[in-house]
Amino acid sequence: MIEPPLVSPPTLADAYRLLAESVYRPIAGGTDVLVQLSGQLGPPPDRLLDLWRLDELRGIELDGDALVLGALTTYSGIRRSAVCRDLLPALVEAAATVGAAQIQNRATLGGNIANASPAGDMLPVLLATDATIVVGSIRGERSIPARSFWTGYRQTALRPDEIVIRIRIPLVADRQVRFRKIGTRRAQAISKVVVGLSWVAPTSGSPWRTVRLGLGSVAERPIRVTATEAFLEGRLPTPDTAAEAAQRVAAEIQPIDDVRSTADYRRAVTARVLHRLIREAGSW
Ligand SMILES: Cc1cc2nc3c(=O)[nH]c(=O)nc-3n(C[C@H](O)[C@H](O)[C@H](O)COP(=O)(O)OP(=O)(O)OC[C@H]3O[C@@H](n4cnc5c(N)ncnc54)[C@H](O)[C@@H]3O)c2cc1C
């Protein structure tokens, strides 16, 4: 394990200045970065920029019609937050599946986003809720829709001197959001399939509108499956809808075989989970 030099700026402005002057690997909770220090997952970082002292990146609050979470929000913070529990329980459910208590106390939402693993558990929920990732640098802030944030295998739209500063999740009237993670165990499991699904319907008998289906671990990056979304748009959660949507999502994704699962298993489970979510929504 190498131990690269680490700077720990006291303010966000200091962090921006350092990032503008030199190349640093940001470190938040460090639960991914510490694994990267072994050098077994690619070149280890030369220099670390510790974000932990930056209070500007903390806090969970309501801002108009959006839930805003600082990049340093931990999973335990999400689980403890009454605002998250009341307004976006699917986010709390997702946070509760990450690692186990020790990881949840330290690991951050911003770290999950910037780490850009296709298996990142929070990312399908952010896709399903049309979240925006707000990033900052010495040049100012810009907002990147979650849908455009993950650009390839462990690649993001972040520029080298930018960091994630907050996440903005619009709160939509009559929207339902669902989360499911399939892993080997209930804790300390990297997902085989992660699903975030949302739709807008004023009553359980109303057709679905604004359908969003975000998936993890079935492609090189977290994805939205837009053809399946389009199929579900305007439909009721009936048995026919569920059967057809399950077939369509299985055809739309191109998962891979790897040490955690096979492509066939991932395709079958994704279809099954979607079928079940629609069945639960239709109460049949
Ligand atoms: C035992 C164990 C179990 C785990 N279980 C799960 C799991 O079940 N589900 C899951 O999704 N993940 C899991 N992880 C991975 C990890 O805990 C999460 O991805 C976590 O959210 C990373 O957050 P962090 O604050 O620790 O990130 P860090 O390790 O500090 O950083 C991760 C990456 O993001 C960058 N980064 C961090 N914050 C920022 C920022 N604000 N702006 C720009 N770049 C930034 C870093 O440079 C680094 O590349 C697990 C890890 C371990 C070690």
mmCIF file of C-alpha atoms and ligand atoms in Angstrom:
data_model
loop_
_atom_site.group_PDB
_atom_site.id
_atom_site.type_symbol
_atom_site.label_atom_id
_atom_site.label_comp_id
_atom_site.label_asym_id
_atom_site.label_seq_id
_atom_site.Cartn_x
_atom_site.Cartn_y
_atom_site.Cartn_z
ATOM 1 C CA MET A 1 0.000 0.000 0.000
ATOM 2 C CA ILE A 2 1.446 3.370 -0.977
ATOM 3 C CA GLU A 3 0.843 6.468 1.163
ATOM 4 C CA PRO A 4 0.609 9.481 -1.133
ATOM 5 C CA PRO A 5 0.898 13.004 0.303
ATOM 6 C CA LEU A 6 -2.437 14.396 1.462
ATOM 7 C CA VAL A 7 -3.616 17.990 1.832
ATOM 8 C CA SER A 8 -6.645 18.873 3.891
ATOM 9 C CA PRO A 9 -7.981 22.311 2.867
ATOM 10 C CA PRO A 10 -10.165 24.092 5.453
ATOM 11 C CA THR A 11 -12.497 25.774 2.929
ATOM 12 C CA LEU A 12 -14.039 24.990 -0.443
ATOM 13 C CA ALA A 13 -12.249 28.011 -1.958
ATOM 14 C CA ASP A 14 -8.897 26.550 -0.810
ATOM 15 C CA ALA A 15 -9.855 23.182 -2.311
ATOM 16 C CA TYR A 16 -10.717 24.818 -5.653
ATOM 17 C CA ARG A 17 -7.403 26.708 -5.665
ATOM 18 C CA LEU A 18 -5.380 23.565 -4.975
ATOM 19 C CA LEU A 19 -7.243 21.630 -7.695
ATOM 20 C CA ALA A 20 -6.578 24.452 -10.170
ATOM 21 C CA GLU A 21 -2.846 24.374 -9.368
ATOM 22 C CA SER A 22 -2.170 20.656 -9.441
ATOM 23 C CA VAL A 23 -3.653 17.209 -10.045
ATOM 24 C CA TYR A 24 -5.115 15.637 -6.899
ATOM 25 C CA ARG A 25 -7.356 12.650 -6.253
ATOM 26 C CA PRO A 26 -10.142 13.856 -3.959
ATOM 27 C CA ILE A 27 -10.801 11.667 -0.950
ATOM 28 C CA ALA A 28 -14.088 11.849 0.987
ATOM 29 C CA GLY A 29 -14.917 8.824 3.172
ATOM 30 C CA GLY A 30 -12.002 6.987 1.569
ATOM 31 C CA THR A 31 -13.796 3.630 1.381
ATOM 32 C CA ASP A 32 -13.073 3.336 -2.351
ATOM 33 C CA VAL A 33 -9.854 5.373 -2.402
ATOM 34 C CA LEU A 34 -8.158 3.194 0.217
ATOM 35 C CA VAL A 35 -8.755 0.164 -1.985
ATOM 36 C CA GLN A 36 -7.283 2.112 -4.936
ATOM 37 C CA LEU A 37 -4.091 2.792 -2.942
ATOM 38 C CA SER A 38 -3.119 -0.862 -3.312
ATOM 39 C CA GLY A 39 -2.407 -0.157 -6.988
ATOM 40 C CA GLN A 40 -4.241 -3.345 -7.969
ATOM 41 C CA LEU A 41 -7.099 -1.447 -9.605
ATOM 42 C CA GLY A 42 -5.043 0.841 -11.816
ATOM 43 C CA PRO A 43 -2.472 3.531 -11.096
ATOM 44 C CA PRO A 44 -2.738 4.709 -7.491
ATOM 45 C CA PRO A 45 -3.082 8.469 -6.883
ATOM 46 C CA ASP A 46 0.070 10.623 -6.556
ATOM 47 C CA ARG A 47 -1.585 13.171 -4.275
ATOM 48 C CA LEU A 48 -4.770 13.215 -2.240
ATOM 49 C CA LEU A 49 -7.067 16.134 -1.518
ATOM 50 C CA ASP A 50 -9.034 15.467 1.640
ATOM 51 C CA LEU A 51 -12.575 16.870 1.434
ATOM 52 C CA TRP A 52 -13.629 15.850 4.946
ATOM 53 C CA ARG A 53 -13.194 19.293 6.558
ATOM 54 C CA LEU A 54 -15.367 21.072 3.977
ATOM 55 C CA ASP A 55 -18.585 21.850 5.797
ATOM 56 C CA GLU A 56 -19.860 23.512 2.608
ATOM 57 C CA LEU A 57 -20.329 19.952 1.287
ATOM 58 C CA ARG A 58 -22.505 18.824 4.206
ATOM 59 C CA GLY A 59 -26.211 19.009 4.956
ATOM 60 C CA ILE A 60 -29.537 17.693 3.766
ATOM 61 C CA GLU A 61 -32.200 20.293 3.110
ATOM 62 C CA LEU A 62 -35.311 21.141 1.182
ATOM 63 C CA ASP A 63 -34.846 23.876 -1.387
ATOM 64 C CA GLY A 64 -38.158 24.766 -3.019
ATOM 65 C CA ASP A 65 -39.288 21.629 -4.805
ATOM 66 C CA ALA A 66 -35.982 19.779 -4.458
ATOM 67 C CA LEU A 67 -34.164 17.683 -1.897
ATOM 68 C CA VAL A 68 -30.555 18.847 -1.742
ATOM 69 C CA LEU A 69 -27.820 16.671 -0.252
ATOM 70 C CA GLY A 70 -24.224 17.773 0.262
ATOM 71 C CA ALA A 71 -21.622 15.564 -1.416
ATOM 72 C CA LEU A 72 -20.255 14.509 1.988
ATOM 73 C CA THR A 73 -23.610 13.146 3.127
ATOM 74 C CA THR A 74 -23.018 9.661 4.489
ATOM 75 C CA TYR A 75 -25.386 6.728 4.163
ATOM 76 C CA SER A 76 -25.992 6.850 7.905
ATOM 77 C CA GLY A 77 -26.854 10.536 7.458
ATOM 78 C CA ILE A 78 -29.419 9.642 4.794
ATOM 79 C CA ARG A 79 -30.848 6.865 6.972
ATOM 80 C CA ARG A 80 -31.170 9.215 9.958
ATOM 81 C CA SER A 81 -32.688 12.078 7.952
ATOM 82 C CA ALA A 82 -36.394 12.607 8.640
ATOM 83 C CA VAL A 83 -36.635 14.671 5.442
ATOM 84 C CA CYS A 84 -35.277 11.786 3.349
ATOM 85 C CA ARG A 85 -37.450 9.251 5.117
ATOM 86 C CA ASP A 86 -40.575 11.351 4.558
ATOM 87 C CA LEU A 87 -39.941 12.583 1.036
ATOM 88 C CA LEU A 88 -37.772 9.969 -0.635
ATOM 89 C CA PRO A 89 -37.907 6.652 1.235
ATOM 90 C CA ALA A 90 -36.374 4.819 -1.759
ATOM 91 C CA LEU A 91 -33.137 6.781 -1.193
ATOM 92 C CA VAL A 92 -33.114 5.646 2.440
ATOM 93 C CA GLU A 93 -33.762 2.060 1.359
ATOM 94 C CA ALA A 94 -30.846 2.239 -1.063
ATOM 95 C CA ALA A 95 -28.522 3.753 1.573
ATOM 96 C CA ALA A 96 -29.413 0.931 3.960
ATOM 97 C CA THR A 97 -28.109 -1.662 1.470
ATOM 98 C CA VAL A 98 -24.627 -0.170 1.072
ATOM 99 C CA GLY A 99 -21.899 -2.243 2.756
ATOM 100 C CA ALA A 100 -22.733 -2.450 6.437
ATOM 101 C CA ALA A 101 -22.794 -0.033 9.377
ATOM 102 C CA GLN A 102 -19.070 0.804 9.340
ATOM 103 C CA ILE A 103 -19.140 1.711 5.636
ATOM 104 C CA GLN A 104 -22.433 3.588 5.996
ATOM 105 C CA ASN A 105 -20.955 5.753 8.761
ATOM 106 C CA ARG A 106 -18.036 6.867 6.637
ATOM 107 C CA ALA A 107 -18.832 6.486 2.931
ATOM 108 C CA THR A 108 -20.482 9.369 1.100
ATOM 109 C CA LEU A 109 -23.040 9.874 -1.634
ATOM 110 C CA GLY A 110 -20.592 12.121 -3.520
ATOM 111 C CA GLY A 111 -18.005 9.340 -3.378
ATOM 112 C CA ASN A 112 -20.451 6.809 -4.833
ATOM 113 C CA ILE A 113 -21.233 9.229 -7.664
ATOM 114 C CA ALA A 114 -17.635 10.182 -8.489
ATOM 115 C CA ASN A 115 -16.341 6.632 -8.131
ATOM 116 C CA ALA A 116 -18.630 5.818 -11.066
ATOM 117 C CA SER A 117 -18.810 2.084 -10.499
ATOM 118 C CA PRO A 118 -21.475 0.462 -12.693
ATOM 119 C CA ALA A 119 -22.505 -1.301 -9.462
ATOM 120 C CA GLY A 120 -22.832 1.878 -7.354
ATOM 121 C CA ASP A 121 -26.046 1.274 -5.436
ATOM 122 C CA MET A 122 -27.256 4.864 -5.202
ATOM 123 C CA LEU A 123 -26.875 5.647 -8.875
ATOM 124 C CA PRO A 124 -30.030 3.993 -10.304
ATOM 125 C CA VAL A 125 -32.105 5.946 -7.762
ATOM 126 C CA LEU A 126 -30.474 9.184 -8.909
ATOM 127 C CA LEU A 127 -31.253 8.236 -12.520
ATOM 128 C CA ALA A 128 -34.845 7.345 -11.684
ATOM 129 C CA THR A 129 -35.431 10.645 -9.878
ATOM 130 C CA ASP A 130 -33.895 12.932 -12.532
ATOM 131 C CA ALA A 131 -31.278 14.072 -10.015
ATOM 132 C CA THR A 132 -28.772 16.753 -10.909
ATOM 133 C CA ILE A 133 -25.138 16.521 -9.851
ATOM 134 C CA VAL A 134 -23.817 19.982 -8.987
ATOM 135 C CA VAL A 135 -20.060 20.228 -9.471
ATOM 136 C CA GLY A 136 -17.704 23.083 -8.655
ATOM 137 C CA SER A 137 -14.243 24.393 -9.452
ATOM 138 C CA ILE A 138 -12.367 27.676 -9.360
ATOM 139 C CA ARG A 139 -14.429 28.647 -12.453
ATOM 140 C CA GLY A 140 -17.735 28.316 -10.601
ATOM 141 C CA GLU A 141 -20.520 25.748 -10.410
ATOM 142 C CA ARG A 142 -22.334 23.788 -13.083
ATOM 143 C CA SER A 143 -25.165 21.266 -12.967
ATOM 144 C CA ILE A 144 -24.985 17.939 -14.763
ATOM 145 C CA PRO A 145 -28.105 15.759 -15.095
ATOM 146 C CA ALA A 146 -27.454 12.305 -13.623
ATOM 147 C CA ARG A 147 -28.380 10.901 -17.009
ATOM 148 C CA SER A 148 -25.292 12.530 -18.578
ATOM 149 C CA PHE A 149 -22.921 12.174 -15.642
ATOM 150 C CA TRP A 150 -21.577 8.626 -16.134
ATOM 151 C CA THR A 151 -20.046 8.587 -19.579
ATOM 152 C CA GLY A 152 -18.330 5.179 -19.749
ATOM 153 C CA TYR A 153 -16.703 2.511 -17.608
ATOM 154 C CA ARG A 154 -15.706 4.430 -14.464
ATOM 155 C CA GLN A 155 -15.757 7.645 -16.503
ATOM 156 C CA THR A 156 -17.653 10.777 -15.546
ATOM 157 C CA ALA A 157 -18.357 14.210 -16.946
ATOM 158 C CA LEU A 158 -16.174 15.727 -14.175
ATOM 159 C CA ARG A 159 -13.228 17.804 -15.347
ATOM 160 C CA PRO A 160 -9.908 17.176 -13.560
ATOM 161 C CA ASP A 161 -10.201 20.263 -11.345
ATOM 162 C CA GLU A 162 -13.892 19.766 -10.480
ATOM 163 C CA ILE A 163 -15.469 18.103 -7.480
ATOM 164 C CA VAL A 164 -19.033 17.057 -6.730
ATOM 165 C CA ILE A 165 -20.441 19.532 -4.252
ATOM 166 C CA ARG A 166 -24.111 18.635 -3.934
ATOM 167 C CA ILE A 167 -26.918 16.535 -5.373
ATOM 168 C CA ARG A 168 -30.286 18.026 -6.194
ATOM 169 C CA ILE A 169 -33.248 15.690 -6.456
ATOM 170 C CA PRO A 170 -36.497 17.227 -7.720
ATOM 171 C CA LEU A 171 -39.561 16.271 -5.669
ATOM 172 C CA VAL A 172 -42.478 15.604 -7.978
ATOM 173 C CA ALA A 173 -46.123 15.473 -6.923
ATOM 174 C CA ASP A 174 -47.721 12.016 -7.148
ATOM 175 C CA ARG A 175 -44.374 10.365 -7.987
ATOM 176 C CA GLN A 176 -43.637 6.872 -6.743
ATOM 177 C CA VAL A 177 -40.019 5.700 -6.505
ATOM 178 C CA ARG A 178 -38.914 2.102 -5.979
ATOM 179 C CA PHE A 179 -35.493 0.567 -5.324
ATOM 180 C CA ARG A 180 -34.290 -3.046 -5.426
ATOM 181 C CA LYS A 181 -30.802 -4.458 -5.047
ATOM 182 C CA ILE A 182 -29.929 -8.047 -5.829
ATOM 183 C CA GLY A 183 -26.708 -9.262 -4.237
ATOM 184 C CA THR A 184 -25.308 -12.387 -2.687
ATOM 185 C CA ARG A 185 -26.094 -11.299 0.883
ATOM 186 C CA ARG A 186 -28.125 -8.663 2.704
ATOM 187 C CA ALA A 187 -24.931 -6.788 3.732
ATOM 188 C CA GLN A 188 -21.417 -6.317 2.332
ATOM 189 C CA ALA A 189 -22.586 -7.362 -1.116
ATOM 190 C CA ILE A 190 -21.636 -5.727 -4.373
ATOM 191 C CA SER A 191 -24.784 -5.741 -6.439
ATOM 192 C CA LYS A 192 -25.497 -8.165 -9.258
ATOM 193 C CA VAL A 193 -28.402 -5.974 -10.363
ATOM 194 C CA VAL A 194 -29.710 -2.661 -8.978
ATOM 195 C CA VAL A 195 -33.007 -1.148 -10.046
ATOM 196 C CA GLY A 196 -34.448 2.328 -9.535
ATOM 197 C CA LEU A 197 -37.949 2.850 -10.942
ATOM 198 C CA SER A 198 -40.192 5.889 -10.766
ATOM 199 C CA TRP A 199 -43.488 6.946 -12.261
ATOM 200 C CA VAL A 200 -46.085 9.629 -11.729
ATOM 201 C CA ALA A 201 -49.716 8.619 -11.092
ATOM 202 C CA PRO A 202 -52.218 10.504 -8.915
ATOM 203 C CA THR A 203 -53.936 7.222 -7.917
ATOM 204 C CA SER A 204 -53.109 3.544 -8.137
ATOM 205 C CA GLY A 205 -55.630 3.314 -10.997
ATOM 206 C CA SER A 206 -54.056 6.084 -13.083
ATOM 207 C CA PRO A 207 -51.861 5.390 -16.105
ATOM 208 C CA TRP A 208 -48.139 5.833 -15.487
ATOM 209 C CA ARG A 209 -46.529 9.052 -16.658
ATOM 210 C CA THR A 210 -42.906 10.246 -16.654
ATOM 211 C CA VAL A 211 -41.593 6.719 -16.196
ATOM 212 C CA ARG A 212 -37.891 6.411 -15.333
ATOM 213 C CA LEU A 213 -36.021 3.131 -15.075
ATOM 214 C CA GLY A 214 -32.391 3.298 -13.920
ATOM 215 C CA LEU A 215 -30.261 0.157 -13.749
ATOM 216 C CA GLY A 216 -26.898 -0.722 -12.241
ATOM 217 C CA SER A 217 -24.526 -3.652 -12.857
ATOM 218 C CA VAL A 218 -26.014 -4.463 -16.253
ATOM 219 C CA ALA A 219 -23.799 -2.268 -18.443
ATOM 220 C CA GLU A 220 -20.418 -0.542 -18.349
ATOM 221 C CA ARG A 221 -22.058 2.343 -16.492
ATOM 222 C CA PRO A 222 -25.327 3.033 -14.675
ATOM 223 C CA ILE A 223 -27.963 3.412 -17.386
ATOM 224 C CA ARG A 224 -31.544 4.390 -18.125
ATOM 225 C CA VAL A 225 -33.425 1.948 -20.304
ATOM 226 C CA THR A 226 -35.384 4.390 -22.376
ATOM 227 C CA ALA A 227 -37.141 1.952 -24.726
ATOM 228 C CA THR A 228 -38.676 0.108 -21.759
ATOM 229 C CA GLU A 229 -39.558 3.463 -20.181
ATOM 230 C CA ALA A 230 -41.325 4.490 -23.404
ATOM 231 C CA PHE A 231 -43.277 1.238 -23.408
ATOM 232 C CA LEU A 232 -44.458 1.829 -19.824
ATOM 233 C CA GLU A 233 -45.426 5.437 -20.468
ATOM 234 C CA GLY A 234 -49.212 5.886 -20.331
ATOM 235 C CA ARG A 235 -49.890 2.276 -19.256
ATOM 236 C CA LEU A 236 -51.563 0.794 -16.218
ATOM 237 C CA PRO A 237 -49.662 -1.686 -14.026
ATOM 238 C CA THR A 238 -51.570 -4.728 -15.295
ATOM 239 C CA PRO A 239 -50.342 -8.325 -15.733
ATOM 240 C CA ASP A 240 -50.006 -7.751 -19.496
ATOM 241 C CA THR A 241 -47.958 -4.605 -18.952
ATOM 242 C CA ALA A 242 -45.666 -6.401 -16.507
ATOM 243 C CA ALA A 243 -45.118 -9.385 -18.812
ATOM 244 C CA GLU A 244 -44.368 -7.223 -21.831
ATOM 245 C CA ALA A 245 -42.125 -4.796 -19.898
ATOM 246 C CA ALA A 246 -40.123 -7.697 -18.464
ATOM 247 C CA GLN A 247 -39.490 -9.072 -21.955
ATOM 248 C CA ARG A 248 -38.572 -5.675 -23.279
ATOM 249 C CA VAL A 249 -36.098 -4.821 -20.540
ATOM 250 C CA ALA A 250 -34.403 -8.214 -20.950
ATOM 251 C CA ALA A 251 -33.973 -7.463 -24.652
ATOM 252 C CA GLU A 252 -32.806 -3.882 -24.073
ATOM 253 C CA ILE A 253 -29.873 -4.544 -21.723
ATOM 254 C CA GLN A 254 -26.522 -6.080 -22.640
ATOM 255 C CA PRO A 255 -25.048 -7.243 -19.318
ATOM 256 C CA ILE A 256 -21.704 -9.019 -19.062
ATOM 257 C CA ASP A 257 -20.474 -12.207 -17.391
ATOM 258 C CA ASP A 258 -18.107 -11.474 -14.523
ATOM 259 C CA VAL A 259 -17.008 -12.874 -11.170
ATOM 260 C CA ARG A 260 -20.245 -11.828 -9.460
ATOM 261 C CA SER A 261 -22.776 -13.096 -11.981
ATOM 262 C CA THR A 262 -23.538 -14.158 -15.524
ATOM 263 C CA ALA A 263 -25.142 -12.040 -18.209
ATOM 264 C CA ASP A 264 -28.043 -14.497 -18.425
ATOM 265 C CA TYR A 265 -28.704 -14.279 -14.692
ATOM 266 C CA ARG A 266 -28.575 -10.483 -14.742
ATOM 267 C CA ARG A 267 -30.961 -10.310 -17.680
ATOM 268 C CA ALA A 268 -33.430 -12.744 -16.089
ATOM 269 C CA VAL A 269 -33.292 -11.054 -12.682
ATOM 270 C CA THR A 270 -33.702 -7.560 -14.094
ATOM 271 C CA ALA A 271 -36.822 -8.723 -15.938
ATOM 272 C CA ARG A 272 -38.128 -10.484 -12.821
ATOM 273 C CA VAL A 273 -37.565 -7.481 -10.569
ATOM 274 C CA LEU A 274 -39.316 -5.141 -12.989
ATOM 275 C CA HIS A 275 -42.220 -7.578 -13.279
ATOM 276 C CA ARG A 276 -42.507 -7.733 -9.498
ATOM 277 C CA LEU A 277 -42.369 -3.958 -9.052
ATOM 278 C CA ILE A 278 -45.193 -3.534 -11.562
ATOM 279 C CA ARG A 279 -47.182 -6.307 -9.885
ATOM 280 C CA GLU A 280 -46.744 -4.668 -6.475
ATOM 281 C CA ALA A 281 -47.830 -1.319 -7.924
ATOM 282 C CA GLY A 282 -50.938 -2.937 -9.419
ATOM 283 C CA SER A 283 -51.683 -4.914 -6.216
ATOM 284 C CA TRP A 284 -52.508 -8.110 -8.094
HETATM 285 C C1 LIG B 1 -16.355 -3.150 2.487
HETATM 286 C C2 LIG B 1 -16.968 -2.260 1.443
HETATM 287 C C3 LIG B 1 -18.303 -2.443 1.102
HETATM 288 C C4 LIG B 1 -18.893 -1.637 0.128
HETATM 289 N N1 LIG B 1 -20.202 -1.840 -0.197
HETATM 290 C C5 LIG B 1 -20.788 -1.090 -1.150
HETATM 291 C C6 LIG B 1 -22.146 -1.323 -1.522
HETATM 292 O O1 LIG B 1 -22.834 -2.191 -0.982
HETATM 293 N N2 LIG B 1 -22.667 -0.520 -2.482
HETATM 294 C C7 LIG B 1 -21.954 0.472 -3.107
HETATM 295 O O2 LIG B 1 -22.490 1.160 -3.964
HETATM 296 N N3 LIG B 1 -20.670 0.701 -2.766
HETATM 297 C C8 LIG B 1 -20.076 -0.046 -1.815
HETATM 298 N N4 LIG B 1 -18.764 0.174 -1.481
HETATM 299 C C9 LIG B 1 -18.017 1.230 -2.160
HETATM 300 C C10 LIG B 1 -17.973 2.589 -1.417
HETATM 301 O O3 LIG B 1 -18.186 2.427 -0.031
HETATM 302 C C11 LIG B 1 -19.007 3.576 -1.972
HETATM 303 O O4 LIG B 1 -18.816 3.763 -3.359
HETATM 304 C C12 LIG B 1 -18.925 4.925 -1.263
HETATM 305 O O5 LIG B 1 -20.069 5.668 -1.503
HETATM 306 C C13 LIG B 1 -17.708 5.738 -1.639
HETATM 307 O O6 LIG B 1 -17.749 6.922 -0.873
HETATM 308 P P1 LIG B 1 -16.463 7.503 -0.173
HETATM 309 O O7 LIG B 1 -16.838 8.784 0.474
HETATM 310 O O8 LIG B 1 -15.816 6.506 0.717
HETATM 311 O O9 LIG B 1 -15.545 7.765 -1.459
HETATM 312 P P2 LIG B 1 -13.980 7.851 -1.569
HETATM 313 O O10 LIG B 1 -13.359 6.512 -1.416
HETATM 314 O O11 LIG B 1 -13.427 8.945 -0.721
HETATM 315 O O12 LIG B 1 -13.877 8.315 -3.104
HETATM 316 C C14 LIG B 1 -14.351 7.480 -4.146
HETATM 317 C C15 LIG B 1 -13.986 8.120 -5.492
HETATM 318 O O13 LIG B 1 -14.715 9.296 -5.675
HETATM 319 C C16 LIG B 1 -13.858 10.456 -5.713
HETATM 320 N N5 LIG B 1 -14.558 11.453 -4.903
HETATM 321 C C17 LIG B 1 -15.055 11.292 -3.658
HETATM 322 N N6 LIG B 1 -15.777 12.372 -3.297
HETATM 323 C C18 LIG B 1 -15.703 13.229 -4.351
HETATM 324 C C19 LIG B 1 -16.262 14.512 -4.607
HETATM 325 N N7 LIG B 1 -17.043 15.133 -3.724
HETATM 326 N N8 LIG B 1 -15.995 15.100 -5.789
HETATM 327 C C20 LIG B 1 -15.218 14.472 -6.714
HETATM 328 N N9 LIG B 1 -14.673 13.258 -6.531
HETATM 329 C C21 LIG B 1 -14.927 12.655 -5.372
HETATM 330 C C22 LIG B 1 -12.515 9.990 -5.198
HETATM 331 O O14 LIG B 1 -11.449 10.698 -5.790
HETATM 332 C C23 LIG B 1 -12.529 8.527 -5.611
HETATM 333 O O15 LIG B 1 -12.144 8.396 -6.957
HETATM 334 C C24 LIG B 1 -18.136 -0.612 -0.507
HETATM 335 C C25 LIG B 1 -16.790 -0.423 -0.144
HETATM 336 C C26 LIG B 1 -16.213 -1.228 0.822
HETATM 337 C C27 LIG B 1 -14.760 -1.007 1.176
#
